[in-house]
Amino acid sequence: MPCTFVAQENYPVEFLELGYPVRLRRYGINRDSGGPGKFRGGAGVVREYEVLADHGVLSVRIDSVVNPPWGVAGGLQGGIGRAVVNPGTPHEKVLAPLSDGTVLRRGDVLLLETGGGGGHGHPFEPPGRTRVAGRARWLSISVEAARRDYGVMIAGDTVDGAATCAHRAVRPAAKAFHRKGYVDAIG
């Protein structure tokens, strides 16, 4: 009997697995998906499902894949989303953001990553340093993104103040909007 499984509903795992022929293998924050800024964009989520049915047909409708959310007032764009069948295997297939008819079989894995919101304000502006270190500990941003996007140098569990000041000495120029590069007007 066919069923409709809306993968992005925030079902409790027990409800999801009792009602649909899938196993939720992973559910969490999509690291580095929130657009860097004084006020960081919201992070997307990661969900990974294992198909338990003999077969199924997948339709994908996922936003922010080709055109990520804009960053504003010096903030950077949000991260992009993606849908992947059997990630990290020889049978890996990245799906188009709008696609129908992908056949899934028992044991296939579907990875869904949603994009994040765009940042507001330049990422080097306060209160960035402390928030960045806290988020790196919480794993919503990587230590590499802390350095690259915020100019924050993390050593162990703490911010290396001297290294951060040196790294931030050359502040990247910013404009009003950011999506794949800064612009002063959208049009």
GROMACS .gro file of C-alpha atoms in nm:
model
  187
    1MET     CA    1   0.000   0.000   0.000
    2PRO     CA    2   0.152   0.338  -0.098
    3CYS     CA    3   0.200   0.604   0.166
    4THR     CA    4   0.301   0.966   0.163
    5PHE     CA    5   0.599   1.042   0.381
    6VAL     CA    6   0.667   1.411   0.432
    7ALA     CA    7   1.029   1.396   0.542
    8GLN     CA    8   1.062   1.749   0.675
    9GLU     CA    9   0.784   1.730   0.931
   10ASN     CA   10   0.930   1.739   1.280
   11TYR     CA   11   0.782   1.406   1.391
   12PRO     CA   12   0.906   1.234   1.706
   13VAL     CA   13   1.134   0.950   1.598
   14GLU     CA   14   0.905   0.685   1.748
   15PHE     CA   15   0.602   0.819   1.558
   16LEU     CA   16   0.800   0.843   1.237
   17GLU     CA   17   0.937   0.488   1.256
   18LEU     CA   18   0.603   0.334   1.361
   19GLY     CA   19   0.411   0.507   1.083
   20TYR     CA   20   0.653   0.489   0.790
   21PRO     CA   21   0.888   0.225   0.649
   22VAL     CA   22   1.206   0.416   0.736
   23ARG     CA   23   1.465   0.426   1.013
   24LEU     CA   24   1.595   0.766   1.118
   25ARG     CA   25   1.972   0.721   1.134
   26ARG     CA   26   2.069   1.081   1.206
   27TYR     CA   27   1.895   1.407   1.297
   28GLY     CA   28   2.080   1.721   1.396
   29ILE     CA   29   2.211   2.065   1.309
   30ASN     CA   30   2.356   2.119   0.961
   31ARG     CA   31   2.697   2.248   1.070
   32ASP     CA   32   2.814   2.575   0.911
   33SER     CA   33   2.477   2.633   0.737
   34GLY     CA   34   2.385   2.955   0.920
   35GLY     CA   35   2.511   3.261   0.734
   36PRO     CA   36   2.799   3.425   0.922
   37GLY     CA   37   2.728   3.769   1.062
   38LYS     CA   38   2.716   3.977   1.377
   39PHE     CA   39   2.379   3.805   1.405
   40ARG     CA   40   2.422   3.463   1.249
   41GLY     CA   41   2.151   3.316   1.028
   42GLY     CA   42   1.962   3.018   1.164
   43ALA     CA   43   2.114   2.678   1.103
   44GLY     CA   44   1.952   2.414   0.883
   45VAL     CA   45   1.902   2.053   0.984
   46VAL     CA   46   2.039   1.718   0.871
   47ARG     CA   47   1.822   1.409   0.850
   48GLU     CA   48   1.936   1.070   0.728
   49TYR     CA   49   1.682   0.794   0.663
   50GLU     CA   50   1.729   0.427   0.583
   51VAL     CA   51   1.458   0.280   0.359
   52LEU     CA   52   1.295  -0.031   0.509
   53ALA     CA   53   1.031  -0.087   0.240
   54ASP     CA   54   1.102  -0.311  -0.059
   55HIS     CA   55   1.079  -0.007  -0.285
   56GLY     CA   56   0.949   0.347  -0.296
   57VAL     CA   57   0.942   0.649  -0.525
   58LEU     CA   58   1.088   0.979  -0.407
   59SER     CA   59   0.988   1.333  -0.496
   60VAL     CA   60   1.216   1.612  -0.377
   61ARG     CA   61   1.123   1.975  -0.317
   62ILE     CA   62   1.409   2.149  -0.139
   63ASP     CA   63   1.482   2.521  -0.131
   64SER     CA   64   1.806   2.717  -0.108
   65VAL     CA   65   2.013   2.482  -0.322
   66VAL     CA   66   2.095   2.699  -0.622
   67ASN     CA   67   2.023   3.038  -0.465
   68PRO     CA   68   2.114   3.053  -0.096
   69PRO     CA   69   1.947   3.309   0.132
   70TRP     CA   70   2.098   3.657   0.115
   71GLY     CA   71   2.324   3.794   0.385
   72VAL     CA   72   2.259   4.162   0.460
   73ALA     CA   73   2.442   4.463   0.604
   74GLY     CA   74   2.778   4.287   0.575
   75GLY     CA   75   2.652   3.940   0.672
   76LEU     CA   76   2.725   3.642   0.451
   77GLN     CA   77   2.480   3.419   0.265
   78GLY     CA   78   2.322   3.121   0.434
   79GLY     CA   79   2.431   2.768   0.356
   80ILE     CA   80   2.271   2.558   0.086
   81GLY     CA   81   2.062   2.244   0.112
   82ARG     CA   82   2.091   1.915  -0.072
   83ALA     CA   83   1.934   1.572  -0.109
   84VAL     CA   84   2.161   1.270  -0.160
   85VAL     CA   85   2.080   0.903  -0.201
   86ASN     CA   86   2.340   0.661  -0.060
   87PRO     CA   87   2.594   0.929   0.043
   88GLY     CA   88   2.959   0.828   0.058
   89THR     CA   89   2.909   0.507  -0.140
   90PRO     CA   90   2.986   0.413  -0.502
   91HIS     CA   91   2.608   0.445  -0.564
   92GLU     CA   92   2.586   0.804  -0.434
   93LYS     CA   93   2.344   1.021  -0.628
   94VAL     CA   94   2.291   1.394  -0.563
   95LEU     CA   95   1.933   1.478  -0.653
   96ALA     CA   96   1.809   1.789  -0.825
   97PRO     CA   97   1.628   2.025  -0.585
   98LEU     CA   98   1.304   1.968  -0.774
   99SER     CA   99   1.290   1.608  -0.890
  100ASP     CA  100   1.043   1.323  -0.916
  101GLY     CA  101   1.060   0.951  -0.981
  102THR     CA  102   1.376   0.851  -0.795
  103VAL     CA  103   1.327   0.483  -0.707
  104LEU     CA  104   1.452   0.379  -0.365
  105ARG     CA  105   1.504   0.018  -0.254
  106ARG     CA  106   1.536  -0.149   0.085
  107GLY     CA  107   1.864  -0.044   0.246
  108ASP     CA  108   1.903   0.279   0.048
  109VAL     CA  109   1.989   0.585   0.255
  110LEU     CA  110   1.842   0.930   0.193
  111LEU     CA  111   2.036   1.227   0.331
  112LEU     CA  112   1.850   1.560   0.348
  113GLU     CA  113   2.034   1.876   0.447
  114THR     CA  114   1.844   2.203   0.468
  115GLY     CA  115   2.013   2.537   0.415
  116GLY     CA  116   2.043   2.810   0.675
  117GLY     CA  117   1.942   3.174   0.693
  118GLY     CA  118   2.163   3.460   0.584
  119GLY     CA  119   2.371   3.653   0.836
  120HIS     CA  120   2.313   4.016   0.940
  121GLY     CA  121   2.602   4.254   1.006
  122HIS     CA  122   2.971   4.193   0.946
  123PRO     CA  123   3.089   3.870   1.114
  124PHE     CA  124   3.387   4.053   1.271
  125GLU     CA  125   3.159   4.291   1.465
  126PRO     CA  126   3.094   4.221   1.834
  127PRO     CA  127   2.951   4.011   1.995
  128GLY     CA  128   3.097   3.758   1.752
  129ARG     CA  129   3.399   3.624   1.943
  130THR     CA  130   3.227   3.469   2.244
  131ARG     CA  131   2.926   3.347   2.049
  132VAL     CA  132   3.150   3.185   1.788
  133ALA     CA  133   3.350   2.995   2.052
  134GLY     CA  134   3.028   2.877   2.218
  135ARG     CA  135   2.881   2.760   1.889
  136ALA     CA  136   3.201   2.579   1.798
  137ARG     CA  137   3.173   2.390   2.127
  138TRP     CA  138   2.806   2.322   2.052
  139LEU     CA  139   2.910   2.202   1.704
  140SER     CA  140   2.683   2.426   1.499
  141ILE     CA  141   2.993   2.576   1.339
  142SER     CA  142   3.330   2.419   1.275
  143VAL     CA  143   3.661   2.550   1.405
  144GLU     CA  144   3.757   2.610   1.040
  145ALA     CA  145   3.444   2.824   0.981
  146ALA     CA  146   3.517   3.017   1.303
  147ARG     CA  147   3.856   3.110   1.158
  148ARG     CA  148   3.751   3.161   0.796
  149ASP     CA  149   3.421   3.344   0.844
  150TYR     CA  150   3.453   3.514   1.183
  151GLY     CA  151   3.829   3.560   1.215
  152VAL     CA  152   3.814   3.378   1.550
  153MET     CA  153   4.107   3.153   1.634
  154ILE     CA  154   4.009   2.870   1.868
  155ALA     CA  155   4.268   2.669   2.056
  156GLY     CA  156   4.116   2.373   2.237
  157ASP     CA  157   3.800   2.505   2.402
  158THR     CA  158   3.899   2.871   2.424
  159VAL     CA  159   3.948   3.170   2.198
  160ASP     CA  160   4.311   3.262   2.139
  161GLY     CA  161   4.270   3.638   2.184
  162ALA     CA  162   4.608   3.744   2.046
  163ALA     CA  163   4.580   3.522   1.738
  164THR     CA  164   4.221   3.640   1.682
  165CYS     CA  165   4.323   4.008   1.697
  166ALA     CA  166   4.608   3.944   1.454
  167HIS     CA  167   4.384   3.749   1.217
  168ARG     CA  168   4.112   4.017   1.230
  169ALA     CA  169   4.357   4.301   1.164
  170VAL     CA  170   4.267   4.284   0.796
  171ARG     CA  171   3.887   4.302   0.790
  172PRO     CA  172   3.736   4.190   0.460
  173ALA     CA  173   3.537   4.461   0.284
  174ALA     CA  174   3.159   4.422   0.286
  175LYS     CA  175   2.863   4.562   0.097
  176ALA     CA  176   2.487   4.573   0.153
  177PHE     CA  177   2.403   4.222   0.030
  178HIS     CA  178   2.586   3.892  -0.007
  179ARG     CA  179   2.506   3.587  -0.218
  180LYS     CA  180   2.805   3.423  -0.384
  181GLY     CA  181   2.976   3.762  -0.344
  182TYR     CA  182   2.900   4.111  -0.214
  183VAL     CA  183   2.682   4.360  -0.403
  184ASP     CA  184   2.534   4.699  -0.310
  185ALA     CA  185   2.204   4.644  -0.491
  186ILE     CA  186   1.989   4.350  -0.584
  187GLY     CA  187   1.866   4.353  -0.936
   0.00000   0.00000   0.00000
